[in-house]
XYZ file of C-alpha atoms in Angstrom:
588
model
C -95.087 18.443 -36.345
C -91.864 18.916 -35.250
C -90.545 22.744 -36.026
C -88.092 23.319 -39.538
C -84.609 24.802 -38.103
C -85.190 28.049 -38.818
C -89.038 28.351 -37.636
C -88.982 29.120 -33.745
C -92.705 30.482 -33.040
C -94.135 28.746 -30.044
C -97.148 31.142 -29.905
C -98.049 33.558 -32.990
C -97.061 37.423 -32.265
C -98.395 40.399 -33.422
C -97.874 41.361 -36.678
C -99.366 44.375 -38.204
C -101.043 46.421 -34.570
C -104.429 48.432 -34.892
C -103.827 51.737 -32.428
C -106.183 54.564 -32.231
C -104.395 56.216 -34.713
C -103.223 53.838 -37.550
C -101.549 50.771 -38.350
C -98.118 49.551 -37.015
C -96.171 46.837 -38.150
C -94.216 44.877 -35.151
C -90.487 44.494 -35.230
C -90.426 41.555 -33.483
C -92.599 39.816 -35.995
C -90.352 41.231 -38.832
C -87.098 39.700 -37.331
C -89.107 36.086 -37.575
C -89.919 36.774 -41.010
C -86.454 37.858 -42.258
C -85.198 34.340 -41.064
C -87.186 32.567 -43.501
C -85.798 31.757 -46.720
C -88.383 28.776 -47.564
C -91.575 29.555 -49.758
C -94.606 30.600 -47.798
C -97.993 29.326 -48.113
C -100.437 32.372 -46.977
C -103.454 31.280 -44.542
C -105.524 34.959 -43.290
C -108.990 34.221 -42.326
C -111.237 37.218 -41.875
C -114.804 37.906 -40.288
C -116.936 39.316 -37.879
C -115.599 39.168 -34.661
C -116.889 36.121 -32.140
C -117.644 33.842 -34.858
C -114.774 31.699 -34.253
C -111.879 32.232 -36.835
C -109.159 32.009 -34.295
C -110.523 28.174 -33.612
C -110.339 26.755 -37.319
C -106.876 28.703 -37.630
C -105.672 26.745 -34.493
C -106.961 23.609 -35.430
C -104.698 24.606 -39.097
C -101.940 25.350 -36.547
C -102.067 21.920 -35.151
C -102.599 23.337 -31.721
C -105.535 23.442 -29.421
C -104.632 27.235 -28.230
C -102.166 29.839 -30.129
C -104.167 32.640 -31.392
C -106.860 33.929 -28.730
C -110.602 32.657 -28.643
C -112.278 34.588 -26.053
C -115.190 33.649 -23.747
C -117.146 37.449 -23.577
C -118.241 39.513 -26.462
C -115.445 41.547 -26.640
C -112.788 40.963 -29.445
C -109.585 39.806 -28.535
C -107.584 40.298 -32.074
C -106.479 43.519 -32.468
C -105.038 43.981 -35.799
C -103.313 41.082 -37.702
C -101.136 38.001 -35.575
C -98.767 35.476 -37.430
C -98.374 31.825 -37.023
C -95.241 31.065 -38.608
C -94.788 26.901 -38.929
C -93.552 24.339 -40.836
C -96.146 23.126 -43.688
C -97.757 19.405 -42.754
C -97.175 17.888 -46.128
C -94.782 20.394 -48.106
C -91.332 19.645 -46.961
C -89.327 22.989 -46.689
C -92.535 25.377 -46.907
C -93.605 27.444 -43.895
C -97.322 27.810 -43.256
C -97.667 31.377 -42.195
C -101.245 31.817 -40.711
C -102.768 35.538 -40.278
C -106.018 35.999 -37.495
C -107.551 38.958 -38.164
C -109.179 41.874 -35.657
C -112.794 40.926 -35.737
C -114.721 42.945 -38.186
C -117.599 45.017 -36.362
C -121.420 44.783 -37.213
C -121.792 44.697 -40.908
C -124.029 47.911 -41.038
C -120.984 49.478 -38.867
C -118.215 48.787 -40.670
C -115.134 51.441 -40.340
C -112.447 52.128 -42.282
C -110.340 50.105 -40.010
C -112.397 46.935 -40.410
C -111.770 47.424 -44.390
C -107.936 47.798 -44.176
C -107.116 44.740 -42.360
C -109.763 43.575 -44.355
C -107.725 44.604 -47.354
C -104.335 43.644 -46.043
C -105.106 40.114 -45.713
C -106.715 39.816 -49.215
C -103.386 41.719 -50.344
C -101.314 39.354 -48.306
C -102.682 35.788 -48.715
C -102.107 33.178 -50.980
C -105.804 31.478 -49.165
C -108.477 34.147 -47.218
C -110.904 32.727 -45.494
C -113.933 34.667 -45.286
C -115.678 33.562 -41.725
C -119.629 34.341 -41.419
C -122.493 33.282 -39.800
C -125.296 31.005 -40.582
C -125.480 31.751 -43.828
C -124.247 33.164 -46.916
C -126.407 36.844 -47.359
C -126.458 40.009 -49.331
C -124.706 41.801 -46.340
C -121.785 39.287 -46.432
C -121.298 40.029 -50.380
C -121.357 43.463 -49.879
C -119.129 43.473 -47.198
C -116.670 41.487 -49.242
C -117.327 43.933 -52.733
C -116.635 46.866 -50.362
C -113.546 45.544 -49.441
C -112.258 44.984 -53.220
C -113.372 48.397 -53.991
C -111.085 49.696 -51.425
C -108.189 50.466 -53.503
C -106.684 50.077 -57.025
C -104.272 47.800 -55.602
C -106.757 45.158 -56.577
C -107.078 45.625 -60.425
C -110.338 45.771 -59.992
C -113.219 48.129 -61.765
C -116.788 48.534 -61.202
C -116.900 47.679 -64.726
C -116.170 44.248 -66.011
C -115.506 45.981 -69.185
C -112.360 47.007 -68.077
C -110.616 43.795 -67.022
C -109.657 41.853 -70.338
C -108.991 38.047 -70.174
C -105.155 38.947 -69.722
C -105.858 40.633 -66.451
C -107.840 37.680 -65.583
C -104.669 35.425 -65.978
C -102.894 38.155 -63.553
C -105.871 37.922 -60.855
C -105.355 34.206 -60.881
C -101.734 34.335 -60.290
C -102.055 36.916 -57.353
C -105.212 37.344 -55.654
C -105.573 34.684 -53.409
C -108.038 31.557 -53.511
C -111.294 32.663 -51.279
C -112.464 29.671 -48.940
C -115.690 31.079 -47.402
C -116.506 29.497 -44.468
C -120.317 29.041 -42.962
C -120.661 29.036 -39.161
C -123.448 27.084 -37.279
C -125.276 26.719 -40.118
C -128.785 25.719 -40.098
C -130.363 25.504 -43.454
C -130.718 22.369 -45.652
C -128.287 22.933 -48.443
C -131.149 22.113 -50.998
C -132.538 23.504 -54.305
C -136.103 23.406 -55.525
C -135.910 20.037 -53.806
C -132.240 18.786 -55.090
C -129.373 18.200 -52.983
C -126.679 20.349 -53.304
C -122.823 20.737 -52.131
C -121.503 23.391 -50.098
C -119.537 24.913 -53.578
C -122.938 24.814 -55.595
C -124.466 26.834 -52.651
C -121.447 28.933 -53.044
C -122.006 29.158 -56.697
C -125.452 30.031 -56.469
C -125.042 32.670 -54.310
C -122.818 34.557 -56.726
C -124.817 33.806 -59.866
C -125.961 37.247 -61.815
C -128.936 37.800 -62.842
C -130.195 38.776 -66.556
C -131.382 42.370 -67.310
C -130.272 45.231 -67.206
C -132.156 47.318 -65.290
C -130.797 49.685 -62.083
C -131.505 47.264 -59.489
C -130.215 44.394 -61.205
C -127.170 46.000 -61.973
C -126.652 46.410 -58.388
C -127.426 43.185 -57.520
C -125.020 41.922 -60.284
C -122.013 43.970 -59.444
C -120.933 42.876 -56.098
C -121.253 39.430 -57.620
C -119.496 40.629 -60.457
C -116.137 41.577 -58.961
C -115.980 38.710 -56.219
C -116.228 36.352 -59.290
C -113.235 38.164 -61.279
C -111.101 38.934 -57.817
C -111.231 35.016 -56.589
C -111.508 33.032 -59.456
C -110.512 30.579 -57.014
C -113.502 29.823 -54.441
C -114.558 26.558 -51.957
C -117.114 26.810 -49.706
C -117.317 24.949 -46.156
C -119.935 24.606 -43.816
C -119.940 24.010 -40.234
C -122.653 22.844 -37.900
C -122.810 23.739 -34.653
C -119.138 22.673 -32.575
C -121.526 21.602 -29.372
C -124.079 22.671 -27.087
C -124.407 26.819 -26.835
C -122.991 27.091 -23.277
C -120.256 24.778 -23.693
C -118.857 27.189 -26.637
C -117.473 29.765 -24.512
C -114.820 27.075 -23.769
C -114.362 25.665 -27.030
C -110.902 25.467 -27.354
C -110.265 23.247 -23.786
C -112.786 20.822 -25.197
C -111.520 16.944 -26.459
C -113.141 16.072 -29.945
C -115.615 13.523 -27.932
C -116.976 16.377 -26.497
C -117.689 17.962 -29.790
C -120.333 17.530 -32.368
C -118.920 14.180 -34.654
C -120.338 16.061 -37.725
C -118.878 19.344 -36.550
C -115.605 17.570 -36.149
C -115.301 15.717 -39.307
C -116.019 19.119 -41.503
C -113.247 20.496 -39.492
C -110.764 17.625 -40.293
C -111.997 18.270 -43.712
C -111.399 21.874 -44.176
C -108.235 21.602 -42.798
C -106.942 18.925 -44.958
C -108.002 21.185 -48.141
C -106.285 24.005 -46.622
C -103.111 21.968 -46.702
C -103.511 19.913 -49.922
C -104.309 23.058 -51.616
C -103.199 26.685 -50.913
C -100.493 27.388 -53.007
C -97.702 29.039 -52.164
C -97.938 32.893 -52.430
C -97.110 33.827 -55.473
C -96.194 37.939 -57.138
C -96.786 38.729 -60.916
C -93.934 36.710 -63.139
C -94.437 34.200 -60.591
C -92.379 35.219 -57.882
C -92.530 33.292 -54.769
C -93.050 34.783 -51.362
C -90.445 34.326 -48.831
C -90.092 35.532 -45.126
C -88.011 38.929 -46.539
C -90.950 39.775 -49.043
C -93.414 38.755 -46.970
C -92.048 41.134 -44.841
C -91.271 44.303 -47.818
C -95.216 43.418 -48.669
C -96.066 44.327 -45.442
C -94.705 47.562 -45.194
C -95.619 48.696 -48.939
C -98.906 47.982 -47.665
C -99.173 49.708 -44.470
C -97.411 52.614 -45.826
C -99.511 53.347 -48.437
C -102.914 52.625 -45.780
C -101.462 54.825 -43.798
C -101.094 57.744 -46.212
C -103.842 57.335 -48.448
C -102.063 56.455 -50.988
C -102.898 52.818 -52.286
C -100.735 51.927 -55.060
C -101.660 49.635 -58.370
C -100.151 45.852 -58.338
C -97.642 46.609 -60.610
C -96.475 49.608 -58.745
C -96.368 47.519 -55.546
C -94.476 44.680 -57.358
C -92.289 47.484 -58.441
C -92.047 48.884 -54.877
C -91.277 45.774 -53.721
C -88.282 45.020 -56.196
C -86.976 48.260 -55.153
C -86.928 47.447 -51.685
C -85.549 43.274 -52.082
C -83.476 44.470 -54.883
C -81.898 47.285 -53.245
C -81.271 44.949 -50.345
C -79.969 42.482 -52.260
C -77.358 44.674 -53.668
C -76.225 45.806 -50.401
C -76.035 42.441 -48.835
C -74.087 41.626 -52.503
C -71.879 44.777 -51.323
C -71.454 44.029 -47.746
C -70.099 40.448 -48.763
C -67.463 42.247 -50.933
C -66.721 44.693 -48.731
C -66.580 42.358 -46.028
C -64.702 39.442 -47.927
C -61.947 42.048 -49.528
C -61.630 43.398 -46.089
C -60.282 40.071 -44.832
C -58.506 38.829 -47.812
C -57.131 41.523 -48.947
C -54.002 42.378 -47.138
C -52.914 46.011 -48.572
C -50.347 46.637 -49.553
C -50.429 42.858 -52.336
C -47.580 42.498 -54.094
C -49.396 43.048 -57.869
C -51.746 44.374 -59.217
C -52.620 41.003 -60.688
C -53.261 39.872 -57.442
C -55.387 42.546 -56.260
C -57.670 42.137 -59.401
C -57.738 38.333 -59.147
C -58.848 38.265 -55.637
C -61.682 41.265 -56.923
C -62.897 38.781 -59.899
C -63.072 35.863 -57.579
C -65.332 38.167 -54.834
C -67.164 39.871 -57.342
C -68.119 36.640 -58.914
C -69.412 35.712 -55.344
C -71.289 39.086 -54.370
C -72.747 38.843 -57.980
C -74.296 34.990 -56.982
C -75.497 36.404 -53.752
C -77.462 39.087 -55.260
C -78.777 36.910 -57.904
C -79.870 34.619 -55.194
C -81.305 37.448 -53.057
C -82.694 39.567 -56.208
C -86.655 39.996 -57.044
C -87.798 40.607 -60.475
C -84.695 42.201 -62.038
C -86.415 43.921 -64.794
C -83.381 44.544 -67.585
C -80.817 43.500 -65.420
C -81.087 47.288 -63.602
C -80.213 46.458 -60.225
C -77.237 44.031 -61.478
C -75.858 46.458 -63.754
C -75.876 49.591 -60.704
C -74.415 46.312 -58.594
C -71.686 45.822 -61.005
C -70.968 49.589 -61.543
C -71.171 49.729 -57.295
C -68.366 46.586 -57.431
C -66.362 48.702 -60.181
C -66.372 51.856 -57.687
C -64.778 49.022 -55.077
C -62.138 48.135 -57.413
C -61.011 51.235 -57.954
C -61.249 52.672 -54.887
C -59.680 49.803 -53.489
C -56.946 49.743 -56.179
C -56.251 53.271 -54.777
C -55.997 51.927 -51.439
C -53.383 49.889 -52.335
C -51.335 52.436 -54.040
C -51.703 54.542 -50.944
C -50.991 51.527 -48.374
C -47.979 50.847 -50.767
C -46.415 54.265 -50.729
C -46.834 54.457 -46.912
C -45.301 51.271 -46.444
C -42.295 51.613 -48.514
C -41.614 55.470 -47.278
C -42.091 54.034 -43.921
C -39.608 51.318 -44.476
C -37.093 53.770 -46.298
C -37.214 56.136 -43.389
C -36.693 53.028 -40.898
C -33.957 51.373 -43.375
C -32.184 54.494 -43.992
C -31.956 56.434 -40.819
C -28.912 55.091 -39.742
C -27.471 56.440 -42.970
C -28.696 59.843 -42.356
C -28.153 60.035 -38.933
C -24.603 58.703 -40.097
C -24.144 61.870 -42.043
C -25.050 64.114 -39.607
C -22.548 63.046 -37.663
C -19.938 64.058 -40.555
C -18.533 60.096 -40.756
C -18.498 60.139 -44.315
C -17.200 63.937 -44.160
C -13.856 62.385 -45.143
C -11.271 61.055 -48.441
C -13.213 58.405 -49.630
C -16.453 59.186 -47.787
C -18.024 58.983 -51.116
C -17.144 55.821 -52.456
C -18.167 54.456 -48.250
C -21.689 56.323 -48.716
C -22.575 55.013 -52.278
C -21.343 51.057 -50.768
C -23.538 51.895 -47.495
C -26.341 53.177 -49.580
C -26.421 49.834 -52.012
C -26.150 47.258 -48.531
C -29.475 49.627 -47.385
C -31.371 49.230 -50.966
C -30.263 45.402 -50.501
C -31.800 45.554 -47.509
C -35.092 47.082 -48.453
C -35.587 45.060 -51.416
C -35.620 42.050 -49.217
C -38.216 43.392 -46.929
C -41.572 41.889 -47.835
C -45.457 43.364 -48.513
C -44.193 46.478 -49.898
C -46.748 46.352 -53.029
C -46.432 47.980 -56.522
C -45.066 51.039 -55.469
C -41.725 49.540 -53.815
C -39.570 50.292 -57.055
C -41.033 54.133 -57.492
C -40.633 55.235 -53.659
C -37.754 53.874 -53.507
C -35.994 55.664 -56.531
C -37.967 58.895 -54.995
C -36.210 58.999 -51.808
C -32.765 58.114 -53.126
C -33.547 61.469 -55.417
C -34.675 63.415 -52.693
C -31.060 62.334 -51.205
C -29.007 63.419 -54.327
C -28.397 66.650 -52.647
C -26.533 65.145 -49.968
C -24.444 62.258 -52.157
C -23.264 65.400 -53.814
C -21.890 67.353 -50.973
C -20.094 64.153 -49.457
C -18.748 63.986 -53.265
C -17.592 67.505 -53.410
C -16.046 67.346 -49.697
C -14.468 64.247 -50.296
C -12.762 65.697 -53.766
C -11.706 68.802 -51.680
C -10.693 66.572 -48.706
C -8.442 63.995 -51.166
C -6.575 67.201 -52.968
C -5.401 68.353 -49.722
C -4.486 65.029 -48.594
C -2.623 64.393 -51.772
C -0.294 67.367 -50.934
C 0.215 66.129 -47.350
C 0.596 62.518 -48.754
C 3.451 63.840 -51.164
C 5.120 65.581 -48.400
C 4.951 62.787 -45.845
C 6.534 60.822 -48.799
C 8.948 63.161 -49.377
C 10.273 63.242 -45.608
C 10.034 59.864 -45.809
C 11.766 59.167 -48.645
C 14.904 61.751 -46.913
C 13.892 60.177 -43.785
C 14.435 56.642 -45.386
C 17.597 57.597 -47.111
C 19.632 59.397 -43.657
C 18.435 55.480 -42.534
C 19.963 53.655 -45.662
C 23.078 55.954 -44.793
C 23.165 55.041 -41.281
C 22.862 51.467 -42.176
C 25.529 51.791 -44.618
C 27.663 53.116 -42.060
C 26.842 50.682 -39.404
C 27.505 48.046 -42.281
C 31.095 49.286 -42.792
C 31.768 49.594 -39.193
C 30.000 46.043 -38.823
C 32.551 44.621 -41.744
C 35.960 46.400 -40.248
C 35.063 45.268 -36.933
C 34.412 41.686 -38.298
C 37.562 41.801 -40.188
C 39.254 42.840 -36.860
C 37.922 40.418 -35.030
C 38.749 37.569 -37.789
C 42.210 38.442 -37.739
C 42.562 38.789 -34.066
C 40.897 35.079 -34.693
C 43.674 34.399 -37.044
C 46.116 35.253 -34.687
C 44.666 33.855 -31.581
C 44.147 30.523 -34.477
C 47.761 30.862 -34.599
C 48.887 30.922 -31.522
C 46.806 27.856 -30.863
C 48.116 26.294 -33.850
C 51.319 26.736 -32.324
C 50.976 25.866 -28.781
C 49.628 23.206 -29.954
C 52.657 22.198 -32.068
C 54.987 22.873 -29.232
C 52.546 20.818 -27.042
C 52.925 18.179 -29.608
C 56.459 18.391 -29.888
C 56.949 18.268 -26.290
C 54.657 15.602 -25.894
C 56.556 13.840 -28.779
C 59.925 14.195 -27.127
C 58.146 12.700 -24.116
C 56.590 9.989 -25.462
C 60.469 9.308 -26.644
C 62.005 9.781 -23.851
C 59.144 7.538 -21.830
C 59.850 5.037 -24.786
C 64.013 5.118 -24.699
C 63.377 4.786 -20.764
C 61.275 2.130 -21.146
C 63.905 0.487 -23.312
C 66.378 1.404 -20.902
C 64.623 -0.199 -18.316
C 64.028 -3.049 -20.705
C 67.780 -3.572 -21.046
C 68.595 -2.658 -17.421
C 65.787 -5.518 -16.652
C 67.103 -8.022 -19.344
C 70.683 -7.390 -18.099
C 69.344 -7.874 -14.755
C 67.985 -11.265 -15.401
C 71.195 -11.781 -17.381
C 73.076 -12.040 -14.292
C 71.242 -13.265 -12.369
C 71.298 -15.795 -14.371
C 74.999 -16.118 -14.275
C 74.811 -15.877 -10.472
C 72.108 -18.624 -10.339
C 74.694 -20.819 -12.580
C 77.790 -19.958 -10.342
C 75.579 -20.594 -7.645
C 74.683 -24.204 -9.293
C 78.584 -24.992 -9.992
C 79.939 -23.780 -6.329
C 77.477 -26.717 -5.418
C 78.801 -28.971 -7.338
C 82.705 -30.065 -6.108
C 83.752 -32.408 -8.625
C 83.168 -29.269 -11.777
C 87.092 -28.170 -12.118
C 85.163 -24.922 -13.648
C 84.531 -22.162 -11.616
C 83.086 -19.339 -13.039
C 83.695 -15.995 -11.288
């Protein structure tokens, strides 16, 4: 199959590691199971060791090698390894298969053997119980020591103690047993009637009546595998191929197998697929990769100090640990979302508490997604009182971030003011009024600065009180400074009132002396007018007389010219007559 997004195991990994000392879980297999968020169906086979479990949990695998199979005697599965992949036929399900440590000889059976033993009843939604040959009373004892291990099972050696409701419980928890029969050789026949592989199952398990000791012994391992897998299939394998080719069983091609040995395998591994549920908690929680993972270590804790708990204890445990988780990755969204939206100082309080609703609402949805088995809301309810402590804490923050701001940007807006008054400028007659105009641009200016929050109004009006002081000494100087420059003002305007009357005096004088010398100078026009006036008349008069004398001389000459032409005239006439000798007249 091709592997889901979020499923990257190539090979399986350790999972829970048998040392010397005790068991260890393995971080690396823990980050791979926090990364799965789909529904897990739980495969663990268990057995003695060389008896082939890590081939039939390959072959579930789909893979020919993964978990190790190993040609000698010695076992190679130490602890518990994990096979994380995606299911074959349940879209969005992970197949998680466990291989178990080998288990030793049945006689010699440690306390090791029984805790992984244990853990992968405890962690399975399907255990498959690998043995040999045949199904014998050292198998089923092996298997009812194992459920007597702790109380984590439910389980008493009376069957008066586990009512029908428990039953229902065991159903929903303990996982289905599939008990698998290796190279097995007897004819599954009885008193001369065929039989299936459950029915031999079945029969192996059936009590027998009385009540004697020894029966009673017999009965009770049967007893409690009955009421701890209500759940059981039996499969049976024949022999894979011949015995010196099974060292390398894992390179061999199914032609080289057994066809019979083959087909049961293709068989048990489509049940395994069709039918192991997906592990399922009390209330009918489903298993993911994080509580897969919690299981694990409530487990191994408690193995480790002796100290099994009860189911519901461990279903409490474990909605302790996802719960508490969930709350904190709740918290760390919130804390993580305010941090980036929240931009202290914000300008209301409104604001502030609408961006807390809207993240709350979110965290809230994360934990609900995230939360296990939320008996009466507990975890919710701490969550919400956890979100409240945000709120306020944050709401603080924002007072604080306010106040700094704003004194911050009064210090910056007003230090030119102060600095201003050091420097004794508004040390003067009118300073006042100049400070209080100042002081009103500054405000002006700070109310227009923005982000200062819900605290811009009260820091403000704090630092202009803090500054009273000062606005009253600038008033007081600048009464003191106007009184004395009222006296100086009156006697500047006194001098120059005198000062402006010696001028109006001097320009009264000038005035007069302008006026006599202007009425000096228009009479010495008058005169000089006069004089004109008459030069001009005797010009005239003289002009006048010779204009008459040029005209009587011109008449003069007129009559000296007629009288002229008059005789010579006369002359040309005498002339004419002396011409003429027979005129008697002569004209002298």
């Amino acid at each position: 199959w091709d592997m889901a997004p979020e499923i990257h195991m190539p090979d399986p990994v350790c999972l829970i590691e048998n040392t010397e000392e005790k068991l260890e879980v393995n971080p690396e297999a823990f980050e791979i199971l926090s990364g799965i968020t789909q529904p897990m169906v739980v495969v663990a086979i268990v057995g003695l060791y060389r008896t082939g479990k890590s081939y039939l949990m390959n072959k579930l695998a789909g893979k020919s090698k993964g978990f190790s199979i190993g040609s000698t005697v010695q076992s190679h599965t130490k602890g518990i390894w994990m096979w994380c992949v995606p299911h074959p036929q349940k879209p969005d399900h992970t197949l998680v298969l466990l291989d178990t440590e080998g288990l030793g000889d049945v006689e010699k059976v440690d306390k090791t053997d029984m805790q992984i033993f244990a853990l992968a009843i405890l962690l399975s939604s399907t255990v498959i119980y690998n043995t040999m040959n045949k199904i014998d009373q050292e198998a089923i004892d092996l298997l009812h020591n194992v459920t007597e291990l702790t109380d984590l099972l439910w389980a008493r050696s009376s069957p008066d103690l586990v009512g029908a409701e428990d039953a229902v419980d065991f159903a929903s928890f303990f996982p289905e047993l599939v008990w698998t029969l290796r190279d097995f050789y007897l004819d599954l026949e009885i008193d001369g009637q065929l039989i299936t592989a459950d029915e031999y199952l079945e029969n192996s398990l059936r009590l027998k009546e009385g009540s004697d000791q020894t029966i009673q012994k017999f009965n009770l391992p049967r007893l409690c595998i009955q009421k701890f897998f209500p759940i059981k299939k039996c499969f049976i394998f024949d022999l894979p191929t011949q015995q010196k080719k099974l060292a390398h069983l894992e390179t061999l091609h199914d032609d080289e197998l057994d066809s019979e040995f083959v087909q049961q395998v293709a068989e048990f591994c489509s049940y395994i697929f069709s039918c192991s549920m997906i592990k399922t908690l009390p209330g009918g929680i489903k298993v993911n990769g994080s509580c897969l993972k919690n299981l694990v270590i409530i487990y191994v804790n408690a193995i480790n100090s002796g100290n099994l708990p009860s189911m519901e204890n461990t279903v409490l445990t474990l909605a302790q640990i996802e719960n508490s988780a969930a709350v904190q990755k709740a918290m760390a969204y919130y804390d993580q979302e305010m941090g980036q939206k929240a931009q202290l100082p914000m300008e209301t309080l409104q604001e502030l508490l609408d961006l807390h609703k809207a993240t709350e609402k979110k965290a809230i949805e994360i934990f609900m997604k995230n939360s296990f088995n939320d008996v009466d809301q507990k975890f919710q309810k701490e969550l919400e009182i956890l979100l409240d402590a945000k709120h306020e804490d944050i709401c603080k923050q924002n007072l604080e971030a306010s106040w700094d701001r704003c004194w911050t940007l009064l210090q910056d807006i007003f230090g030119s003011l102060e600095e201003a008054v050091k420097l004794g400028i508004y040390s003067k007659p009118g300073g006042h009024s100049l400070y209080i105009q100042k002081t009103e641009e500054l405000k002006a200016k700070y109310h227009q600065e923005p982000r200062k929050g819900i605290q811009a109004e009260k820091a403000l009006q704090e630092y202009l009180k803090s500054k009273e002081s000062v606005s009253d000494a600038i008033l007081r100087t600048d009464q003191a400074l106007t009184e004395k420059e009222k006296k100086m003002a009156e006697e500047r305007e006194r001098a120059l009132a005198a000062q402006a009357e010696a001028q109006r005096l001097e320009a009264v004088q000038r005035e007069n002396q302008r006026m006599m010398e202007e009425r000096e100078r228009l009479q010495q026009e008058q005169v000089r007018q006069m004089q004109i006036a008459h030069e001009k008349s005797l010009a005239e008069q003289k002009r006048m007389k010779e204009i008459e004398m040029q005209r009587k001389a011109q008449k003069l000459k007129e009559e000296l010219e007629a009288e002229q032409r008059r005789l010579q005239n006369q002359i040309q006439v005498l002339q004419s007559a002396a011409n003429r000798p027979n005129d008697p007249c002569i004209l002298l």
